[in-house]
mmCIF file with all atom_site columns, C-alpha atoms and ligand atoms in Angstrom:
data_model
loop_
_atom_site.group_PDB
_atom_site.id
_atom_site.type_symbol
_atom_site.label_atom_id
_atom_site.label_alt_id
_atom_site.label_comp_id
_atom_site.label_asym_id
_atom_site.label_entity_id
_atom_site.label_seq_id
_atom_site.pdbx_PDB_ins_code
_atom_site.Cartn_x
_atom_site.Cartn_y
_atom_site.Cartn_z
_atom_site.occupancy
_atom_site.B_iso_or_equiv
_atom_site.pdbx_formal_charge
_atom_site.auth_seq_id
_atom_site.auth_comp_id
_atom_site.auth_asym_id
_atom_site.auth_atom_id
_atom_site.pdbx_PDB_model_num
ATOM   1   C  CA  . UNK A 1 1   ? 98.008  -61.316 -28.563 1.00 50.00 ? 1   UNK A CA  1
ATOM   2   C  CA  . UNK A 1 2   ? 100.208 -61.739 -25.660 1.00 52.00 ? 2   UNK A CA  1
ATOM   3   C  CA  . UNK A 1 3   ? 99.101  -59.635 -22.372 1.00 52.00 ? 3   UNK A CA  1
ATOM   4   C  CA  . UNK A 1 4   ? 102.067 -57.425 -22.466 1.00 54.00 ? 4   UNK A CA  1
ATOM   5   C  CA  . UNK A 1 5   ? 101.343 -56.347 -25.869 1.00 54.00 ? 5   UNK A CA  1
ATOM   6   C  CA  . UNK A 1 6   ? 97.559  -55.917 -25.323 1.00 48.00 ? 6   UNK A CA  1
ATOM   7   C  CA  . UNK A 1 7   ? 98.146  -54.017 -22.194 1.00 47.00 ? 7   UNK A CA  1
ATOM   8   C  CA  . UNK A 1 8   ? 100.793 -51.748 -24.505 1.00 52.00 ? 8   UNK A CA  1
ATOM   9   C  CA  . UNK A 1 9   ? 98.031  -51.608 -26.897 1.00 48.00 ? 9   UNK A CA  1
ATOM   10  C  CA  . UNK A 1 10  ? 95.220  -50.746 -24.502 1.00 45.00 ? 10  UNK A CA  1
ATOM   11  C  CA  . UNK A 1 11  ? 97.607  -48.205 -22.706 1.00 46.00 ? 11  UNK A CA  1
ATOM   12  C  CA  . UNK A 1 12  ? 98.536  -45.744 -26.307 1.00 48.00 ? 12  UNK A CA  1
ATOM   13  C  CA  . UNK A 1 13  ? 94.722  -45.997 -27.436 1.00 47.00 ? 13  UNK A CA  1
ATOM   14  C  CA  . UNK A 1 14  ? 93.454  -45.310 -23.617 1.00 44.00 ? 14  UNK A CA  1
ATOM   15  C  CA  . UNK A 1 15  ? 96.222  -42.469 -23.469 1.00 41.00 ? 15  UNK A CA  1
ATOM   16  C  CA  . UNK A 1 16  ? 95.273  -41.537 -27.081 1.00 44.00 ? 16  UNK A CA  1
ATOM   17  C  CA  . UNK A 1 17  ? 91.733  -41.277 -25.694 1.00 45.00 ? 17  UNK A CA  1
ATOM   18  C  CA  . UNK A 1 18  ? 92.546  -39.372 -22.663 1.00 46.00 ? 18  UNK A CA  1
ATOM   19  C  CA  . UNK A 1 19  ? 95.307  -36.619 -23.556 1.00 44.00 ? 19  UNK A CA  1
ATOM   20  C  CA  . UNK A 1 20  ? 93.620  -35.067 -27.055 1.00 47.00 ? 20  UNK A CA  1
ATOM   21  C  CA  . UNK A 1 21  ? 93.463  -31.668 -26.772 1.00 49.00 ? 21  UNK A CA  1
ATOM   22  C  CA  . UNK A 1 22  ? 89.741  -31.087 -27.059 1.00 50.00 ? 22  UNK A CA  1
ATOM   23  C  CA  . UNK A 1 23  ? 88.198  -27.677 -28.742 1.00 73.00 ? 23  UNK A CA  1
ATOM   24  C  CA  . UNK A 1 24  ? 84.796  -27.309 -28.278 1.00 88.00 ? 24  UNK A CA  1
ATOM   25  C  CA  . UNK A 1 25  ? 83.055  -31.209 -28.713 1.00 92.00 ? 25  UNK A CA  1
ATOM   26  C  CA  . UNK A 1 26  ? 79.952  -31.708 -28.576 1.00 94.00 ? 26  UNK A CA  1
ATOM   27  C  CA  . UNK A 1 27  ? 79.118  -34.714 -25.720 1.00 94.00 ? 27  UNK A CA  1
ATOM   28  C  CA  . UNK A 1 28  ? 75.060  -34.921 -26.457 1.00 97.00 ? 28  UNK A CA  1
ATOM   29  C  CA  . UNK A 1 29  ? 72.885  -33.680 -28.759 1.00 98.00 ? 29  UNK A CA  1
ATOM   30  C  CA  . UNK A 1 30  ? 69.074  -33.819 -29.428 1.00 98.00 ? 30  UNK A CA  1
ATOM   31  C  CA  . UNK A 1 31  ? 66.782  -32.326 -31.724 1.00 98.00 ? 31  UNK A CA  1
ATOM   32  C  CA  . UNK A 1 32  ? 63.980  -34.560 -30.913 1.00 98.00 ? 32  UNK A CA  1
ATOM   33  C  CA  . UNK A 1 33  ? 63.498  -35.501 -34.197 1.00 98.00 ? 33  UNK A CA  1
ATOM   34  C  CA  . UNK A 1 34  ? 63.765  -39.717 -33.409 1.00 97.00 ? 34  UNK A CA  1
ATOM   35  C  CA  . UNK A 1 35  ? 61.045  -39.046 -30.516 1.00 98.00 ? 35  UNK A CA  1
ATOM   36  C  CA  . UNK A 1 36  ? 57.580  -40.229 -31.041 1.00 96.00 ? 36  UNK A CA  1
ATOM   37  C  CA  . UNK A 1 37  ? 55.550  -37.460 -31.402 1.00 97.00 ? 37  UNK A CA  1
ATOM   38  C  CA  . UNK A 1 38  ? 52.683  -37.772 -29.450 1.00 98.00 ? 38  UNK A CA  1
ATOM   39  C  CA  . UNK A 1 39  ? 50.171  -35.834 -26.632 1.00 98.00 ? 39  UNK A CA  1
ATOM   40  C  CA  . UNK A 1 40  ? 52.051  -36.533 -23.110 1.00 98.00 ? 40  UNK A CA  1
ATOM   41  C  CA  . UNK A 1 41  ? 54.700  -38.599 -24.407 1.00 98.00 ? 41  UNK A CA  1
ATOM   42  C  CA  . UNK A 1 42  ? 58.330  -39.083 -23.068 1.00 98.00 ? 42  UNK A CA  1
ATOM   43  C  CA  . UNK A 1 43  ? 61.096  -38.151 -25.655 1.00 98.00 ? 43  UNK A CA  1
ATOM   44  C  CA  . UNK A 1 44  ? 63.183  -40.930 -26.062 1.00 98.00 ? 44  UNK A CA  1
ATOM   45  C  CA  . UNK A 1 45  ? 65.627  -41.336 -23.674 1.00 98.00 ? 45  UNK A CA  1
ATOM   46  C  CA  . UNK A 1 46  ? 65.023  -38.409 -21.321 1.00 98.00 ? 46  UNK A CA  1
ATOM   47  C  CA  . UNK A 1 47  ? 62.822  -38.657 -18.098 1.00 98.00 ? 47  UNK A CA  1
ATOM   48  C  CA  . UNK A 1 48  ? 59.600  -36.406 -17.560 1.00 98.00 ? 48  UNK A CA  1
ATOM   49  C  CA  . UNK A 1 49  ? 58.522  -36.180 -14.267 1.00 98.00 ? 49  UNK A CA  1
ATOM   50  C  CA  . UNK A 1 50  ? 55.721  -34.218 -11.987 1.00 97.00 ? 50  UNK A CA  1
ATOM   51  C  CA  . UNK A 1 51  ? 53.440  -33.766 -15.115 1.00 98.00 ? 51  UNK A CA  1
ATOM   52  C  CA  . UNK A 1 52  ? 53.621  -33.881 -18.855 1.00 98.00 ? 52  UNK A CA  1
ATOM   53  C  CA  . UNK A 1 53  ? 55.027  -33.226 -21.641 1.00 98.00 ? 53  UNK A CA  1
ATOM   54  C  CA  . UNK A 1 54  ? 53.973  -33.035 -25.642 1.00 98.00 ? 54  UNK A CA  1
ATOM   55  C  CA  . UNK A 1 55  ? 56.014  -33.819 -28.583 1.00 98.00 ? 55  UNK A CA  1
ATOM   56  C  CA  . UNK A 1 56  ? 54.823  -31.979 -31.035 1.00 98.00 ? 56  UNK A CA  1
ATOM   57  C  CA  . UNK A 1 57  ? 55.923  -31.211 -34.814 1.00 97.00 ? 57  UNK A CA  1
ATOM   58  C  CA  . UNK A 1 58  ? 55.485  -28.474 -37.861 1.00 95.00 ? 58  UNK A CA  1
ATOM   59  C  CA  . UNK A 1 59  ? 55.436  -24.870 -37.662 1.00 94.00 ? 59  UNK A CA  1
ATOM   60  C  CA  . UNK A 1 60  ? 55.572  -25.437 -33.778 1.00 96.00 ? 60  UNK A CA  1
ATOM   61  C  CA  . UNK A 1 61  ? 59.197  -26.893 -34.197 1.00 98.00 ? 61  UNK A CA  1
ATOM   62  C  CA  . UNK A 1 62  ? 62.762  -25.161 -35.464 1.00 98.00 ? 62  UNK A CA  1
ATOM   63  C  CA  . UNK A 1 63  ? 62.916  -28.590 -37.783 1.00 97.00 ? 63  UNK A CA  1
ATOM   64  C  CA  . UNK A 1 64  ? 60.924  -31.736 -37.621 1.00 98.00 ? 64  UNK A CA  1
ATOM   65  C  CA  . UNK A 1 65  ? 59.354  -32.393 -34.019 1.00 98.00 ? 65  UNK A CA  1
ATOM   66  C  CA  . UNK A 1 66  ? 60.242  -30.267 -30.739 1.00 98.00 ? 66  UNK A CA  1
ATOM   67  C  CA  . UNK A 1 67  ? 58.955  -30.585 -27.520 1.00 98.00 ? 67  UNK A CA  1
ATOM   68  C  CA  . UNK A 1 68  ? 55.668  -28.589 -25.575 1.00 98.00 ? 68  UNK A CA  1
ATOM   69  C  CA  . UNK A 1 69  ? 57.099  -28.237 -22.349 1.00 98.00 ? 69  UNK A CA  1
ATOM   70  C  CA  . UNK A 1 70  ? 53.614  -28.461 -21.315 1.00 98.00 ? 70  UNK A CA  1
ATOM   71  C  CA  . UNK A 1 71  ? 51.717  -31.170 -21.875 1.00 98.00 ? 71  UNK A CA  1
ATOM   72  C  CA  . UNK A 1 72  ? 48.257  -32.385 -21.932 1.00 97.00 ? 72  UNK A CA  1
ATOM   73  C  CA  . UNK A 1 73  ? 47.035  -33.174 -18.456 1.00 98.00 ? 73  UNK A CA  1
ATOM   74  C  CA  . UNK A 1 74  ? 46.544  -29.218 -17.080 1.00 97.00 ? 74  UNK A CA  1
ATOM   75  C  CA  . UNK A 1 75  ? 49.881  -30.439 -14.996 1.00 97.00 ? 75  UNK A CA  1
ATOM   76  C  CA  . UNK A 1 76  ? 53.627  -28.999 -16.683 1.00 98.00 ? 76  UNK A CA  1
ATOM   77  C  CA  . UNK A 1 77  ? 56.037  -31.654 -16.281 1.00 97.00 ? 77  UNK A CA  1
ATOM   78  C  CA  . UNK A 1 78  ? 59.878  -31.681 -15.900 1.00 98.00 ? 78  UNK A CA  1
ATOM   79  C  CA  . UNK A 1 79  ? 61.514  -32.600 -18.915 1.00 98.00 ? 79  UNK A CA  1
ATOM   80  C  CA  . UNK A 1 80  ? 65.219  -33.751 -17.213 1.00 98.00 ? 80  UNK A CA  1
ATOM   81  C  CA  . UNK A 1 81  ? 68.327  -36.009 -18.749 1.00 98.00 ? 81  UNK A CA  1
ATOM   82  C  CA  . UNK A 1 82  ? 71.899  -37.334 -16.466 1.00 98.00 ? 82  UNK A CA  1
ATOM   83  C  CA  . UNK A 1 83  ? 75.126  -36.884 -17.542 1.00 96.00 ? 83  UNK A CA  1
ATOM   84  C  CA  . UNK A 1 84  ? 78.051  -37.960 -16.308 1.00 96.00 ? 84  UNK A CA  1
ATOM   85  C  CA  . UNK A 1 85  ? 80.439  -35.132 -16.736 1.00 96.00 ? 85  UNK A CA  1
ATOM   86  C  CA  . UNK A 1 86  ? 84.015  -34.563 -15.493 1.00 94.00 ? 86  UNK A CA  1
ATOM   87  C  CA  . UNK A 1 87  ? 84.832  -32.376 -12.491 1.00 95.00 ? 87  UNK A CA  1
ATOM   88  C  CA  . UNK A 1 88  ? 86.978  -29.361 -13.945 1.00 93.00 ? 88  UNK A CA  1
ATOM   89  C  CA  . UNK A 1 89  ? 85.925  -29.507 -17.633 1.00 94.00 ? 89  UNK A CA  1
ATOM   90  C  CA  . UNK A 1 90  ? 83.802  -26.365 -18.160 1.00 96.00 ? 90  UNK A CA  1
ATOM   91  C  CA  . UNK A 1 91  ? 80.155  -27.670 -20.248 1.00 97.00 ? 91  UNK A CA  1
ATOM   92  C  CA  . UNK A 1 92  ? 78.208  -25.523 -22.144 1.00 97.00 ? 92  UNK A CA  1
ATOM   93  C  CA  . UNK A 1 93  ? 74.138  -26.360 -22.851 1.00 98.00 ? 93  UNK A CA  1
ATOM   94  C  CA  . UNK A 1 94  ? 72.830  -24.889 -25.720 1.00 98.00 ? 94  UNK A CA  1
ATOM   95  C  CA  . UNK A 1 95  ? 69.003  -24.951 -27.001 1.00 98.00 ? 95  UNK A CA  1
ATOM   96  C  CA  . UNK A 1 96  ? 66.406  -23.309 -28.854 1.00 98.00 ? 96  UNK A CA  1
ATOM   97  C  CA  . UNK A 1 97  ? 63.469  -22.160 -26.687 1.00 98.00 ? 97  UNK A CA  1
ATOM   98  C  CA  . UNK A 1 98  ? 60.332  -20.099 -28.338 1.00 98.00 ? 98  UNK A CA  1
ATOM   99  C  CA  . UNK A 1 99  ? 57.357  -18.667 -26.803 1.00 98.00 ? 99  UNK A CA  1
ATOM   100 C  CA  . UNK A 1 100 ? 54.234  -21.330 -27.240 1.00 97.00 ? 100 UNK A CA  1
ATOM   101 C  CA  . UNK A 1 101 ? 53.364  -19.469 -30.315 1.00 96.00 ? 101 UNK A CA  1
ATOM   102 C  CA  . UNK A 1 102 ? 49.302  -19.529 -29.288 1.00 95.00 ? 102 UNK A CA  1
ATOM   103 C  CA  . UNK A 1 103 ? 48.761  -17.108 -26.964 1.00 92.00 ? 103 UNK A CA  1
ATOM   104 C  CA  . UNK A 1 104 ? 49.438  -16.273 -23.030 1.00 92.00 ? 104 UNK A CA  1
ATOM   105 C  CA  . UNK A 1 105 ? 52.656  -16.238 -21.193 1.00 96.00 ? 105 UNK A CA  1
ATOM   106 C  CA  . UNK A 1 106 ? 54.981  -19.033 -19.829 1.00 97.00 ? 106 UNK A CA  1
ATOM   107 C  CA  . UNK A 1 107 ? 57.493  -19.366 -17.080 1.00 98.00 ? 107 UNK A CA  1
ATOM   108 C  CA  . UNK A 1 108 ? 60.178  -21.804 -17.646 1.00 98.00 ? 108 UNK A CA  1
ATOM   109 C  CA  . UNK A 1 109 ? 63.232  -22.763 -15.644 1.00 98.00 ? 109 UNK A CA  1
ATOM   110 C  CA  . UNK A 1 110 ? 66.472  -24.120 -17.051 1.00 98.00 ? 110 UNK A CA  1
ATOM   111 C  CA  . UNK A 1 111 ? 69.012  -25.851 -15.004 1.00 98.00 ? 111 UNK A CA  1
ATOM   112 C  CA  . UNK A 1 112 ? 72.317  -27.627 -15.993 1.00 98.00 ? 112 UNK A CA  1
ATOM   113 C  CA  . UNK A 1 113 ? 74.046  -28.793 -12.769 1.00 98.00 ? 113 UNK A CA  1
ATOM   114 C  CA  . UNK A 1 114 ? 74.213  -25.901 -9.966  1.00 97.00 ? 114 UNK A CA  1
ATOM   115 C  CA  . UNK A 1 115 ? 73.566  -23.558 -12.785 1.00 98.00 ? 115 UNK A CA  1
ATOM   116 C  CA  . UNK A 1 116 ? 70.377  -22.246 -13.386 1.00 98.00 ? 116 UNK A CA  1
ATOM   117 C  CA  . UNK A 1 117 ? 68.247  -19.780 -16.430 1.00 98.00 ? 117 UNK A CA  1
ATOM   118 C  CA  . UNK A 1 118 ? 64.958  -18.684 -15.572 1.00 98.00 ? 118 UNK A CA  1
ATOM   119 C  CA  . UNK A 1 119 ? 62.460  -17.275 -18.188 1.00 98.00 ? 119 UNK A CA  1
ATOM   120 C  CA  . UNK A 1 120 ? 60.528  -14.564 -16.750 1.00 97.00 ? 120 UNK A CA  1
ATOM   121 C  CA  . UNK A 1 121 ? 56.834  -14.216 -18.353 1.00 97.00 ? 121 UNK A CA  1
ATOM   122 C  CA  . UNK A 1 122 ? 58.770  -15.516 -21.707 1.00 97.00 ? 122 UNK A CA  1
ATOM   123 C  CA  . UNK A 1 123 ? 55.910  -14.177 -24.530 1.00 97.00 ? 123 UNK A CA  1
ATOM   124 C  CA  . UNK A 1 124 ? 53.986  -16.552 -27.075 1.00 97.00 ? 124 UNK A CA  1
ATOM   125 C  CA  . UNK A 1 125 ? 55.143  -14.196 -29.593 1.00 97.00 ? 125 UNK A CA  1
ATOM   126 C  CA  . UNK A 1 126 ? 58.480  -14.190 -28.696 1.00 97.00 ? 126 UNK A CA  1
ATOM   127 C  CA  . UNK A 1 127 ? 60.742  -16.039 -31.842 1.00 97.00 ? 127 UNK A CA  1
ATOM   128 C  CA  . UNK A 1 128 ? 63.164  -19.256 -31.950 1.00 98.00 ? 128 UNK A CA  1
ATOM   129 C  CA  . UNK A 1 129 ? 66.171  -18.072 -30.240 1.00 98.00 ? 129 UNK A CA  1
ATOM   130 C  CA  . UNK A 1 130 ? 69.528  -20.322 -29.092 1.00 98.00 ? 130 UNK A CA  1
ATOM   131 C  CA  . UNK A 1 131 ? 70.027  -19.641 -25.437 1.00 98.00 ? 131 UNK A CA  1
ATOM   132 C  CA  . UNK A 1 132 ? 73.077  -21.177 -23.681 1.00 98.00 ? 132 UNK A CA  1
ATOM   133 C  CA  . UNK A 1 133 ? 74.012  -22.109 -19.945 1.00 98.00 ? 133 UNK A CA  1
ATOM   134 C  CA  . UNK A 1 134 ? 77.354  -22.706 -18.385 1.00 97.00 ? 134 UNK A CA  1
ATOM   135 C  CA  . UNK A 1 135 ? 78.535  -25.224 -15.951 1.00 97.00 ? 135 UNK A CA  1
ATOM   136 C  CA  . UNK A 1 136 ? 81.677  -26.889 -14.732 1.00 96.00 ? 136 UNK A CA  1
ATOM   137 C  CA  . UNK A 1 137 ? 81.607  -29.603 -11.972 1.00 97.00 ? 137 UNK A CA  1
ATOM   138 C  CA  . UNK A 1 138 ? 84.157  -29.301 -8.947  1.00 96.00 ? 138 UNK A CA  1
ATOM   139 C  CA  . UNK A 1 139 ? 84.288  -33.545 -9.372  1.00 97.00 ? 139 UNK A CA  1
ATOM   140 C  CA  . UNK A 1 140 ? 83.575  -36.280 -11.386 1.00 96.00 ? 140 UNK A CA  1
ATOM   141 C  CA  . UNK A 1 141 ? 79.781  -37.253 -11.316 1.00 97.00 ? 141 UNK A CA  1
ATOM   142 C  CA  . UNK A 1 142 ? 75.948  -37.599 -12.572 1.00 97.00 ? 142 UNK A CA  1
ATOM   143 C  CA  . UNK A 1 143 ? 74.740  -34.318 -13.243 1.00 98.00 ? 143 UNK A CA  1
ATOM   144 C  CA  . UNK A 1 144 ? 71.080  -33.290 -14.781 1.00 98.00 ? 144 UNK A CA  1
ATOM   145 C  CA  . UNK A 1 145 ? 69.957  -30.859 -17.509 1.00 98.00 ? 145 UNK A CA  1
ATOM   146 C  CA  . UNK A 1 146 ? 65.981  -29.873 -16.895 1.00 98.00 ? 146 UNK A CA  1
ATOM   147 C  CA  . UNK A 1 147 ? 63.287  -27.566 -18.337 1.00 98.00 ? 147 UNK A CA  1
ATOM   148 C  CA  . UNK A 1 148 ? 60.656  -26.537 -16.366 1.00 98.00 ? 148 UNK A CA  1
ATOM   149 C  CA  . UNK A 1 149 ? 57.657  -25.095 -17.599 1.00 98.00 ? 149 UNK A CA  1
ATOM   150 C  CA  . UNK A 1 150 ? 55.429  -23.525 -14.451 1.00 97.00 ? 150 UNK A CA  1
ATOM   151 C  CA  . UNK A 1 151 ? 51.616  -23.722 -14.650 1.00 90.00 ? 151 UNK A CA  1
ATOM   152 C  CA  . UNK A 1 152 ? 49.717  -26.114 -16.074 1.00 94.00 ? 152 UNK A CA  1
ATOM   153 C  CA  . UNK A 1 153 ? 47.355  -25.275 -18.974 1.00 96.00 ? 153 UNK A CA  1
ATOM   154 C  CA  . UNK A 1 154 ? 48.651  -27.367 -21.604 1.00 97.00 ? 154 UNK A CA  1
ATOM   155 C  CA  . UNK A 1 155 ? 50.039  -24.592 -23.289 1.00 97.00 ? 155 UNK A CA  1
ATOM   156 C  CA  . UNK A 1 156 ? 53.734  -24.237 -22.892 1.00 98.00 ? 156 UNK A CA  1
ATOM   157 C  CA  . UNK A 1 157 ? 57.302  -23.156 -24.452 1.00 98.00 ? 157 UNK A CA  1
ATOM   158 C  CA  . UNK A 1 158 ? 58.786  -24.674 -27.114 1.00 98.00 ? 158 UNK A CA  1
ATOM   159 C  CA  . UNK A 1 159 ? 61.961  -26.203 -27.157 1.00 98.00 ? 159 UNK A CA  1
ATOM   160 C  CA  . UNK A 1 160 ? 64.109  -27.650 -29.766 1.00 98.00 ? 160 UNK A CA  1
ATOM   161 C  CA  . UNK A 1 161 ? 67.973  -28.660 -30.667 1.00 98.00 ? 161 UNK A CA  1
ATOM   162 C  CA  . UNK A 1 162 ? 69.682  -29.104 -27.116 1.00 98.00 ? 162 UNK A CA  1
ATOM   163 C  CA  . UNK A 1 163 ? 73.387  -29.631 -26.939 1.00 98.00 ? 163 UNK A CA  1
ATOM   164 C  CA  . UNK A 1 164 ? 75.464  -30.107 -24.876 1.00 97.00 ? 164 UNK A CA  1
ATOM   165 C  CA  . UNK A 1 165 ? 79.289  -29.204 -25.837 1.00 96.00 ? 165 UNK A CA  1
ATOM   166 C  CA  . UNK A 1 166 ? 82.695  -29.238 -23.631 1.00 94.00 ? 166 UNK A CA  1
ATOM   167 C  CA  . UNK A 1 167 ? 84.734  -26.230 -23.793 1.00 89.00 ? 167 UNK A CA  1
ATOM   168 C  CA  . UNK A 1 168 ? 88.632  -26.485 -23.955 1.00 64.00 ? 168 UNK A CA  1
ATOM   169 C  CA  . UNK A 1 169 ? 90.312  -26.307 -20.376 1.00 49.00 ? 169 UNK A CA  1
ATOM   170 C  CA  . UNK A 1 170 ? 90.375  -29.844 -19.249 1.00 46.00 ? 170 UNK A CA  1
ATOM   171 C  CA  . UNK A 1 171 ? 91.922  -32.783 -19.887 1.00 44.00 ? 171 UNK A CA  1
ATOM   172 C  CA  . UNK A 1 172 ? 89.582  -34.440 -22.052 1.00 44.00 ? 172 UNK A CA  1
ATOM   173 C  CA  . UNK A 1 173 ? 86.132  -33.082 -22.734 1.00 45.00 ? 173 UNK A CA  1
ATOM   174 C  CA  . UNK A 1 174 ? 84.499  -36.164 -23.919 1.00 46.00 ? 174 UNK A CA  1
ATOM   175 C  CA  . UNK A 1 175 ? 83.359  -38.468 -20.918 1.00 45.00 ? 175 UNK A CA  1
ATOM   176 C  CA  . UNK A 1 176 ? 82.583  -41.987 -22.506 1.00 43.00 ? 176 UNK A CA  1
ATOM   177 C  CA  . UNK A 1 177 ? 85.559  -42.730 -24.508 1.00 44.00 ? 177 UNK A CA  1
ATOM   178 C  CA  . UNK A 1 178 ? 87.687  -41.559 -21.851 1.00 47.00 ? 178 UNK A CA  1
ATOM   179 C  CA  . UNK A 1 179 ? 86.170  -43.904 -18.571 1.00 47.00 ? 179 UNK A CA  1
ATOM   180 C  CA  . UNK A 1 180 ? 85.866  -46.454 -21.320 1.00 43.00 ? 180 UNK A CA  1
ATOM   181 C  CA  . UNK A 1 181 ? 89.303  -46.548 -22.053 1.00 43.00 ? 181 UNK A CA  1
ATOM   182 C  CA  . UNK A 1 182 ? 90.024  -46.416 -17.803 1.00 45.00 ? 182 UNK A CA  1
ATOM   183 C  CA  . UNK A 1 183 ? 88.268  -49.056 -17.934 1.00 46.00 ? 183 UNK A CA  1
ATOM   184 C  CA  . UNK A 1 184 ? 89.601  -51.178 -20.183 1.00 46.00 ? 184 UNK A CA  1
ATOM   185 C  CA  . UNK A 1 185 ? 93.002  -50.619 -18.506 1.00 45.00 ? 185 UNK A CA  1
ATOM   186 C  CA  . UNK A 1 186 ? 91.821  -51.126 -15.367 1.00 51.00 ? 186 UNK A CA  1
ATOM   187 C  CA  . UNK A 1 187 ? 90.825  -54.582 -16.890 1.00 48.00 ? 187 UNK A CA  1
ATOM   188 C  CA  . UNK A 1 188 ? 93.653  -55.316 -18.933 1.00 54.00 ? 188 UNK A CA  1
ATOM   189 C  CA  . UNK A 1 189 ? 95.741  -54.322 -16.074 1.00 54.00 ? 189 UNK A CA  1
ATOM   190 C  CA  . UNK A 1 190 ? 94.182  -57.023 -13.873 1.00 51.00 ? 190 UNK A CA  1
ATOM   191 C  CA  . UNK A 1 191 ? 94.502  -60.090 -16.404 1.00 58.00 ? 191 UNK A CA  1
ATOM   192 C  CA  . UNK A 1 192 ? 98.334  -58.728 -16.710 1.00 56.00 ? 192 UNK A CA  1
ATOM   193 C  CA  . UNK A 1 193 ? 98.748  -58.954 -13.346 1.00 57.00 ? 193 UNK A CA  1
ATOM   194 C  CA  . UNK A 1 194 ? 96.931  -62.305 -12.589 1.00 61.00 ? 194 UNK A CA  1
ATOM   195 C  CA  . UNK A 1 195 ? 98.908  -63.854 -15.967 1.00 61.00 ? 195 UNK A CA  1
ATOM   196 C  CA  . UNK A 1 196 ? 102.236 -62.962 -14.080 1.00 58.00 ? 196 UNK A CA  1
ATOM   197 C  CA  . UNK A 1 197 ? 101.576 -64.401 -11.101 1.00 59.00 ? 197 UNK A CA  1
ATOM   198 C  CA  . UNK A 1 198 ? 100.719 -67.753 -12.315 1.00 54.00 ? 198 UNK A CA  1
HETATM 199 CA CA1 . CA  B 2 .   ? 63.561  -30.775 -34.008 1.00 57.17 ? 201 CA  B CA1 1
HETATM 200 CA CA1 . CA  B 2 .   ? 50.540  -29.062 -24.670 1.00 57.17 ? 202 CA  B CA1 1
HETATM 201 CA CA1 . CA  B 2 .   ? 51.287  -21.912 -20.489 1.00 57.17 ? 203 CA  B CA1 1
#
């Protein structure tokens, strides 16, 4: 293909990509279920840090495995994920959070950018429920999602099925396809350019 066509070509499937009206999409979801499920494991692909975490599975879990937000080592880690999210696109983080079904109390903090849930004394008895947390960044960037469990007696909430979803009201909710296609403009855009000058 010649590089004026290409470039056409990248430009309607990178403007294709960028200028969809989104509903709500969902950008990242996990229900832990591809994790290994182990005593002070990592789930795959987030980052634990400042303790442990368990993955555990059965009743414990909505579906299949979940995570013990406090692990195994009498020390509650951080359970934490980046995103790279698009300044004026409001984000919504949704999740299932349960008491740890065996007894005792748990503190646990949620935070999705500069927006923050705290769980106050959150009961072992107290059921499955879908919680959700707001936030929409003033600019492009790497933002975090993290659960903290307080304490440390390897005994901790449950979580299961996070999500994270973009709301309508910016220009494109989804953040890969759209940089990826910048990208690939930006790229095409340079071969163009060097092609025409020699
Ligand atoms: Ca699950
Ligand atoms: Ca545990
Ligand atoms: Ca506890």
């Amino acid at each position: 293909m010649k590089p004026r066509y290409l470039l056409k070509y990248l430009a309607a499937a990178g403007l294709m990509a960028c200028s969809v009206a989104s509903q709500a999409t969902v950008v990242f979801s996990d229900n832990f279920d591809a994790s290994v499920a182990g005593l002070n494991v990592v789930p795959t692909g987030w980052t634990v840090s400042d303790g442990t975490v368990d993955v555990v599975s059965g009743a414990f879990c909505v579906a299949g495995q979940c995570v013990d937000l406090d692990g195994s080592t009498g020390n509650a880690g951080i359970l934490s994920r980046d995103f790279g999210l698009l300044g004026g696109v409001a984000y919504l983080l949704s999740f299932d959070l349960s008491g740890n079904k065996r007894g005792g109390i748990d503190d646990v903090l949620v935070t999705f950018g500069l927006s923050t849930l705290f769980f106050d004394d959150l009961p072992a008895s107290s059921p499955y429920t879908g919680y959700t947390l707001g936030f929409t960044p003033g600019s492009n960037g790497v933002y975090s999602i993290s659960f903290s469990n307080a304490g440390g007696d390897n005994v901790g909430a449950l979580l299961d099925n996070v999500v994270i979803t973009s709301l309508d009201g910016g220009p494109n909710g989804v953040p890969e396809p759209h940089s990826a296609a910048l990208a690939a403009l930006a790229l095409a855009s340079l071969a163009f350019a060097r092609r025409s000058r020699s």
